[in-house]
Amino acid sequence: MSMNNVGRPTRPEAANEEAEGFTSLSGGRGLLQDEPLIFELGGWKKTGVDLPDAVPADSALAGLTRDDAIGLPGLSEPEAVRHYVRLSQKNHAIDLALYPLGSCTMKHNPRLNEKVARLPGLSDIHPLQPQSTVQGAIELMDRLAHWLKTLTGMPAVALSPKAGAHGELCGLLAIRAAHEAAGNGHRKTVLAPTSAHGTNPATAAFCGYTVVEIAQTDDGRVDLADLEAKLGDHVAAIMVTNPNTCGLFERDVVEIARLTHAAGAYFYCDGANFNAIVGRVRPGDLGVDAMHINLHKTFSTPHGGGGPGAGPVVLSEALAPFAPTPWVVHDDGGYRLVEEAEGVAAQAFGRMSAFHGQMGMYVRAYAYMLSHGADGLRQVAEDAVLNANYVKARLSDLMSPAFPEGPCMHEALFDDAWLEGTGVTTLDFAKAMIDEGFHPMTMYFPLVVHGAMLIEPTETESKAELDRFVDALRLLAQAAEAGEVARFKNAPHLAPLKRLDETLAARKPKLKWKPVAPAPLAAE
Amino acid sequence: MRYLPLTPEDRADMLGVIGAGSIDELFVDVPAVARRSEPVDLPHHAGEIEVERELLRLSRRNRSAAEGPFFVGAGAYRHHVPATVDHIIQRSEFLTSYTPYQPEIAQGTLQVLFEFQSQVAALTGMDVANASLYDGSTATAEAVMMAQRVTRKNKAVLSGGVHPQYVGAVETLAHAAGVATLRLPAAIDAEDAVIAAIDQDTACVVVQTPNVFGTATDVTKIAEAAHAAGALLIVVTTEAVSYGLLKSPGAMGADIAVAEGQSIGNGLNFGGPYVGLFACKEKFVRQAPGRLCGETVDADGKRGFVLTLSTREQHIRRDKATSNICTNSGLCALAFSIHMSLLGEQGLRQLASLNHQKALATAKALAAIPGVEILTPRFFNEFAVRVPKDAAEVVETLAAHGVIAGVPYSRLEPGAGLDDVLLVAATETTLDTDITFFAKLLAGAVQ
């Protein structure tokens, strides 16, 4: 008899009450405990580190030292581990199940990438130590740049932007610098489709541009006639996402580029969805002048609850001289970072941030690229597109695809027409997916589709997992049809918390923990 | 292909369900001119063994900080990070989750962000903090843009003690947004010059403490002068550990406090990813950039957390948003918060004292070398040294002997005429033998 079986055997009674109606005495939920804040758990004199005593010596800080209490709780190591492990169990994650957030691209994060990113020679090096002592790091940046340039068919890349939106800013600043250098500083308008990511207009406005929207055709693409009407010598650039946020390839992209260039403007491509075409289509062949690449999306660096990201920007011949510092150069003497706007980088528009960008993400992305290779990356795009079209095909009889004609790319877009009359909204439907064990899809985006539901399965989902997901959605869809409104209205039922009051949070913002009087510090 | 689960049979079945004859039919919208039939000119896929070998090769061409005496700071600092921190941030549920758009199944991330905001507000002595920005330099640039929105004035005064690469990030964004920047000449102690530069057109004054030369400053007088002119005071800190020993920005009158949070919980990583701390007075919160996490209740009245005040953000306000940022440094903020929790008030104060003592010991050893002069009057864990030679040359010479001596100021600002100035930082990881060896080598190098 194994130890596990020692003790009284159990035989459950048939349950005579819904699990829903049962509550524990402590408010916990089985292994899922209510977890206090560190401010409620910790002690003001407690610490989880052993540091050598600081020798009480002289100070070079007369009159500058803090005499007030900071108000920071401390936890012992076991308390800290338990606190954060318990919190972690209240998160959905791609390692738990499919996470079909359209336009966010939640795919498997290989642990090999984490392992190599922690090699001391890559993680424990300072951005300002002598360049002679970091030749491998600069070589890695150069190799990553080579892969990005080759995959996009573009001649130059700026690695330093720290996220996709930061990359947009970088691209537009290069465009602006190019216009200014050519005496075209009067071009103050940026065109963007109505379906653009919100970051596009926000970025353009941040750069001092006026944003003018371009209309969309009935089949979800940029309206060429409207584009032509709005182009002119006041236009600095257009920003087009391709594949776009409706999950569709812009069929007329070459013509868009031609018209844009003929008007003397530059073509910025939002490359958030590059994973749909990597290895099969080079944006440089489409006439793109600048495009950011979200390394975390296409090249699988982990999202970490909202970051860090990394947003290198590839640039055309015309924009390359204006790329921000630092630049990587190499010659017989080895690799070198050009950190100031001088020499080869004389026309650089400035710098995006201190130091050289997201090295930790470069390592992960480069490891992912090497793992896939030219052949595998092409397969990535094919499987991403195949999976999305499979989901679309299997759901189209019950749900209403926003653009039923033709294939989609890496994401399948539905609207809420099929929910009409059921009393169930897109939000309700999404929350009900949580009860089935899946993270909801992207909701209400893109704005051009009513009640939008944007599903992106990505290439790292198996057919079996897709079928499990589709089967769950089909059951939910049938339940909505059948009028089971309560299942949706109060969803989620089975999450760590019920639906949260977001209105209250915004009306009465409570953005930090506040001590109850008397302050625990004073009491101790 | 180990990351791709579909088999050839799966693919054929799925194409059948879709009703497509081949994968190419799914790419029919791509113009023929741009369709590639051949793979791009890059190597084919590699197994774990080969990838590890290649990354190990690259890593071995770098000299890591742990290999020997190391005195480099200037905006990034080598500290000891408890093993617990890296273990926790590698948990799947933190590492592989996304932005907490669905709060019911993201309470782990959200509670951590709320705790992080609370810690940052306490450290900086400010009313509220956001859920992090990319890094200290971009946080500073965002603070300048915010000051323009709040004051509706268009000039930023930047102290000569602000890290030059931070200045670069600010100038880049400010130029784009039409904000004029007045950058004062590099100065080890710049208080009077900053006050003199403030006028009625000033939207904000940006000061760093401890500054890039290591000088710690009580900025109360600068705050008074800024406020008298209707300007905001932005206080920048690149060494977050200094909060454990020095007066907080809030206590000195800051309107916005920004900082690099790398020092707590995060490694050097050759410059990123780092974590930008951003805190401000409560009345400005709706002009703040980035994410905010707030407390609320669920349908059963239980406490929970959500992202809030998102009407400031790009996905709602689009071209009227307070920033274009659509992310934060979630995982780095988590690392910061775990390390901060482990330290607690006691641990942070002790860590800060240790850092200060190590720097004092280093300065003492270097000051004893003939021809070497300590320039920084009041410092925390970093100070500027004048050497009787080109500082960049000195650094290369010492690197060849195994000591990474610091940052020559000329690397940060080549034209400043400070080629003989070396920035030296010490932390709790600095050993007494490191200091002795450094002083010995430096004495030889400057003879």
PDB file of C-alpha atoms in Angstrom, chain A residues 188-340:
ATOM      1  CA  LYS A 188       2.138  68.079 -41.505  1.00  0.00           C
ATOM      2  CA  THR A 189      -0.485  65.433 -42.211  1.00  0.00           C
ATOM      3  CA  VAL A 190      -0.435  61.698 -41.616  1.00  0.00           C
ATOM      4  CA  LEU A 191      -3.103  59.495 -43.164  1.00  0.00           C
ATOM      5  CA  ALA A 192      -4.313  56.401 -41.337  1.00  0.00           C
ATOM      6  CA  PRO A 193      -7.190  54.014 -42.044  1.00  0.00           C
ATOM      7  CA  THR A 194     -10.155  54.011 -39.708  1.00  0.00           C
ATOM      8  CA  SER A 195      -9.185  50.488 -38.644  1.00  0.00           C
ATOM      9  CA  ALA A 196      -5.692  51.517 -37.501  1.00  0.00           C
ATOM     10  CA  HIS A 197      -4.336  50.555 -34.100  1.00  0.00           C
ATOM     11  CA  GLY A 198      -4.957  53.443 -31.667  1.00  0.00           C
ATOM     12  CA  THR A 199      -1.219  53.787 -31.315  1.00  0.00           C
ATOM     13  CA  ASN A 200      -0.950  54.960 -34.942  1.00  0.00           C
ATOM     14  CA  PRO A 201      -2.930  58.209 -34.566  1.00  0.00           C
ATOM     15  CA  ALA A 202      -1.527  58.719 -31.062  1.00  0.00           C
ATOM     16  CA  THR A 203       2.017  58.411 -32.377  1.00  0.00           C
ATOM     17  CA  ALA A 204       1.392  60.744 -35.282  1.00  0.00           C
ATOM     18  CA  ALA A 205      -0.159  63.333 -32.967  1.00  0.00           C
ATOM     19  CA  PHE A 206       2.800  62.994 -30.609  1.00  0.00           C
ATOM     20  CA  CYS A 207       5.083  63.881 -33.518  1.00  0.00           C
ATOM     21  CA  GLY A 208       3.089  67.035 -34.146  1.00  0.00           C
ATOM     22  CA  TYR A 209       1.144  65.693 -37.110  1.00  0.00           C
ATOM     23  CA  THR A 210      -2.518  66.119 -37.895  1.00  0.00           C
ATOM     24  CA  VAL A 211      -4.171  62.756 -38.427  1.00  0.00           C
ATOM     25  CA  VAL A 212      -6.635  62.326 -41.282  1.00  0.00           C
ATOM     26  CA  GLU A 213      -8.534  59.075 -41.560  1.00  0.00           C
ATOM     27  CA  ILE A 214      -8.786  57.069 -44.750  1.00  0.00           C
ATOM     28  CA  ALA A 215     -12.027  55.243 -45.369  1.00  0.00           C
ATOM     29  CA  GLN A 216     -12.355  51.521 -45.638  1.00  0.00           C
ATOM     30  CA  THR A 217     -13.994  49.485 -48.380  1.00  0.00           C
ATOM     31  CA  ASP A 218     -16.784  47.006 -47.750  1.00  0.00           C
ATOM     32  CA  ASP A 219     -14.280  44.181 -47.951  1.00  0.00           C
ATOM     33  CA  GLY A 220     -12.153  45.563 -45.120  1.00  0.00           C
ATOM     34  CA  ARG A 221      -9.330  47.216 -47.035  1.00  0.00           C
ATOM     35  CA  VAL A 222      -8.021  50.746 -47.543  1.00  0.00           C
ATOM     36  CA  ASP A 223     -10.283  52.683 -49.931  1.00  0.00           C
ATOM     37  CA  LEU A 224      -7.904  53.629 -52.754  1.00  0.00           C
ATOM     38  CA  ALA A 225     -10.134  56.365 -54.119  1.00  0.00           C
ATOM     39  CA  ASP A 226     -10.341  58.004 -50.712  1.00  0.00           C
ATOM     40  CA  LEU A 227      -6.585  57.651 -50.275  1.00  0.00           C
ATOM     41  CA  GLU A 228      -5.942  59.319 -53.630  1.00  0.00           C
ATOM     42  CA  ALA A 229      -8.320  62.135 -52.768  1.00  0.00           C
ATOM     43  CA  LYS A 230      -6.543  62.798 -49.495  1.00  0.00           C
ATOM     44  CA  LEU A 231      -2.952  62.593 -50.730  1.00  0.00           C
ATOM     45  CA  GLY A 232      -1.209  65.818 -51.571  1.00  0.00           C
ATOM     46  CA  ASP A 233       1.910  67.817 -50.864  1.00  0.00           C
ATOM     47  CA  HIS A 234       0.752  68.422 -47.283  1.00  0.00           C
ATOM     48  CA  VAL A 235       0.987  64.710 -46.499  1.00  0.00           C
ATOM     49  CA  ALA A 236       4.099  63.432 -44.755  1.00  0.00           C
ATOM     50  CA  ALA A 237       3.210  59.766 -44.522  1.00  0.00           C
ATOM     51  CA  ILE A 238       0.544  57.139 -44.460  1.00  0.00           C
ATOM     52  CA  MET A 239       0.399  54.500 -41.762  1.00  0.00           C
ATOM     53  CA  VAL A 240      -1.068  51.210 -42.871  1.00  0.00           C
ATOM     54  CA  THR A 241      -1.141  47.982 -40.900  1.00  0.00           C
ATOM     55  CA  ASN A 242      -0.544  45.003 -43.156  1.00  0.00           C
ATOM     56  CA  PRO A 243      -1.908  42.416 -42.697  1.00  0.00           C
ATOM     57  CA  ASN A 244      -4.492  44.792 -41.299  1.00  0.00           C
ATOM     58  CA  THR A 245      -6.473  44.733 -38.069  1.00  0.00           C
ATOM     59  CA  CYS A 246      -9.375  43.010 -39.811  1.00  0.00           C
ATOM     60  CA  GLY A 247      -7.013  40.098 -40.322  1.00  0.00           C
ATOM     61  CA  LEU A 248      -6.807  40.776 -44.053  1.00  0.00           C
ATOM     62  CA  PHE A 249      -3.948  41.374 -46.450  1.00  0.00           C
ATOM     63  CA  GLU A 250      -4.120  44.759 -48.150  1.00  0.00           C
ATOM     64  CA  ARG A 251      -4.439  43.520 -51.745  1.00  0.00           C
ATOM     65  CA  ASP A 252      -3.622  46.955 -53.156  1.00  0.00           C
ATOM     66  CA  VAL A 253      -0.565  47.515 -51.025  1.00  0.00           C
ATOM     67  CA  VAL A 254       1.780  47.956 -53.997  1.00  0.00           C
ATOM     68  CA  GLU A 255      -0.557  50.547 -55.473  1.00  0.00           C
ATOM     69  CA  ILE A 256      -0.872  52.262 -52.082  1.00  0.00           C
ATOM     70  CA  ALA A 257       2.918  52.553 -51.965  1.00  0.00           C
ATOM     71  CA  ARG A 258       3.088  53.852 -55.545  1.00  0.00           C
ATOM     72  CA  LEU A 259       0.449  56.531 -54.964  1.00  0.00           C
ATOM     73  CA  THR A 260       2.067  57.553 -51.689  1.00  0.00           C
ATOM     74  CA  HIS A 261       5.512  57.895 -53.197  1.00  0.00           C
ATOM     75  CA  ALA A 262       4.133  59.764 -56.211  1.00  0.00           C
ATOM     76  CA  ALA A 263       2.693  62.299 -53.776  1.00  0.00           C
ATOM     77  CA  GLY A 264       6.097  62.691 -52.138  1.00  0.00           C
ATOM     78  CA  ALA A 265       5.050  60.982 -48.915  1.00  0.00           C
ATOM     79  CA  TYR A 266       6.456  57.955 -47.096  1.00  0.00           C
ATOM     80  CA  PHE A 267       4.779  54.629 -46.451  1.00  0.00           C
ATOM     81  CA  TYR A 268       4.848  53.563 -42.797  1.00  0.00           C
ATOM     82  CA  CYS A 269       3.745  49.985 -42.275  1.00  0.00           C
ATOM     83  CA  ASP A 270       2.585  48.914 -38.824  1.00  0.00           C
ATOM     84  CA  GLY A 271       4.307  45.537 -38.628  1.00  0.00           C
ATOM     85  CA  ALA A 272       2.432  44.218 -35.601  1.00  0.00           C
ATOM     86  CA  ASN A 273       1.104  41.363 -37.719  1.00  0.00           C
ATOM     87  CA  PHE A 274       4.359  40.418 -39.423  1.00  0.00           C
ATOM     88  CA  ASN A 275       3.988  36.883 -38.064  1.00  0.00           C
ATOM     89  CA  ALA A 276       1.366  36.254 -40.743  1.00  0.00           C
ATOM     90  CA  ILE A 277       3.780  36.765 -43.618  1.00  0.00           C
ATOM     91  CA  VAL A 278       7.283  36.232 -42.226  1.00  0.00           C
ATOM     92  CA  GLY A 279       9.369  34.194 -44.628  1.00  0.00           C
ATOM     93  CA  ARG A 280       6.751  34.400 -47.382  1.00  0.00           C
ATOM     94  CA  VAL A 281       6.479  38.128 -48.071  1.00  0.00           C
ATOM     95  CA  ARG A 282       9.172  40.792 -47.686  1.00  0.00           C
ATOM     96  CA  PRO A 283       7.674  44.201 -46.872  1.00  0.00           C
ATOM     97  CA  GLY A 284      10.544  45.791 -48.792  1.00  0.00           C
ATOM     98  CA  ASP A 285       9.104  44.233 -51.975  1.00  0.00           C
ATOM     99  CA  LEU A 286       5.808  46.018 -51.295  1.00  0.00           C
ATOM    100  CA  GLY A 287       7.265  49.529 -51.237  1.00  0.00           C
ATOM    101  CA  VAL A 288       7.368  50.027 -47.484  1.00  0.00           C
ATOM    102  CA  ASP A 289       9.667  52.799 -46.153  1.00  0.00           C
ATOM    103  CA  ALA A 290       9.515  52.023 -42.455  1.00  0.00           C
ATOM    104  CA  MET A 291       8.030  49.207 -40.399  1.00  0.00           C
ATOM    105  CA  HIS A 292       8.340  48.240 -36.766  1.00  0.00           C
ATOM    106  CA  ILE A 293       8.533  44.620 -35.757  1.00  0.00           C
ATOM    107  CA  ASN A 294       7.167  43.591 -32.373  1.00  0.00           C
ATOM    108  CA  LEU A 295       9.803  41.050 -31.375  1.00  0.00           C
ATOM    109  CA  HIS A 296       7.456  39.752 -28.709  1.00  0.00           C
ATOM    110  CA  LYS A 297       4.783  38.937 -31.263  1.00  0.00           C
ATOM    111  CA  THR A 298       6.552  37.554 -34.278  1.00  0.00           C
ATOM    112  CA  PHE A 299       9.604  36.231 -32.476  1.00  0.00           C
ATOM    113  CA  SER A 300       7.962  34.955 -29.290  1.00  0.00           C
ATOM    114  CA  THR A 301       9.615  36.921 -26.503  1.00  0.00           C
ATOM    115  CA  PRO A 302       7.328  36.589 -23.464  1.00  0.00           C
ATOM    116  CA  HIS A 303       4.693  39.241 -22.787  1.00  0.00           C
ATOM    117  CA  GLY A 304       5.201  39.176 -19.013  1.00  0.00           C
ATOM    118  CA  GLY A 305       1.833  40.644 -18.064  1.00  0.00           C
ATOM    119  CA  GLY A 306       2.236  43.611 -20.383  1.00  0.00           C
ATOM    120  CA  GLY A 307       5.873  43.895 -21.239  1.00  0.00           C
ATOM    121  CA  PRO A 308       8.705  44.401 -21.766  1.00  0.00           C
ATOM    122  CA  GLY A 309       8.386  44.532 -25.515  1.00  0.00           C
ATOM    123  CA  ALA A 310      10.857  45.441 -28.208  1.00  0.00           C
ATOM    124  CA  GLY A 311      10.126  47.260 -31.451  1.00  0.00           C
ATOM    125  CA  PRO A 312      13.018  47.427 -33.934  1.00  0.00           C
ATOM    126  CA  VAL A 313      12.224  49.435 -37.067  1.00  0.00           C
ATOM    127  CA  VAL A 314      13.376  48.499 -40.557  1.00  0.00           C
ATOM    128  CA  LEU A 315      14.006  51.415 -42.891  1.00  0.00           C
ATOM    129  CA  SER A 316      14.264  51.973 -46.621  1.00  0.00           C
ATOM    130  CA  GLU A 317      17.318  53.437 -48.374  1.00  0.00           C
ATOM    131  CA  ALA A 318      15.734  56.901 -48.229  1.00  0.00           C
ATOM    132  CA  LEU A 319      15.211  56.824 -44.462  1.00  0.00           C
ATOM    133  CA  ALA A 320      18.293  54.854 -43.400  1.00  0.00           C
ATOM    134  CA  PRO A 321      20.594  57.881 -42.888  1.00  0.00           C
ATOM    135  CA  PHE A 322      18.181  59.301 -40.306  1.00  0.00           C
ATOM    136  CA  ALA A 323      18.013  56.231 -38.055  1.00  0.00           C
ATOM    137  CA  PRO A 324      18.537  57.072 -34.375  1.00  0.00           C
ATOM    138  CA  THR A 325      21.721  56.221 -32.516  1.00  0.00           C
ATOM    139  CA  PRO A 326      23.164  53.841 -31.472  1.00  0.00           C
ATOM    140  CA  TRP A 327      24.329  52.302 -34.747  1.00  0.00           C
ATOM    141  CA  VAL A 328      26.193  49.022 -35.008  1.00  0.00           C
ATOM    142  CA  VAL A 329      29.154  49.068 -37.381  1.00  0.00           C
ATOM    143  CA  HIS A 330      31.902  46.560 -37.952  1.00  0.00           C
ATOM    144  CA  ASP A 331      35.215  46.472 -39.729  1.00  0.00           C
ATOM    145  CA  ASP A 332      38.533  44.683 -39.431  1.00  0.00           C
ATOM    146  CA  GLY A 333      38.900  46.031 -35.907  1.00  0.00           C
ATOM    147  CA  GLY A 334      35.721  44.326 -34.731  1.00  0.00           C
ATOM    148  CA  TYR A 335      32.255  45.552 -33.782  1.00  0.00           C
ATOM    149  CA  ARG A 336      31.513  49.070 -32.640  1.00  0.00           C
ATOM    150  CA  LEU A 337      28.543  51.056 -31.413  1.00  0.00           C
ATOM    151  CA  VAL A 338      28.235  54.576 -32.759  1.00  0.00           C
ATOM    152  CA  GLU A 339      26.498  56.337 -29.880  1.00  0.00           C
ATOM    153  CA  GLU A 340      26.494  59.956 -31.045  1.00  0.00           C
TER     154      GLU A 340
END
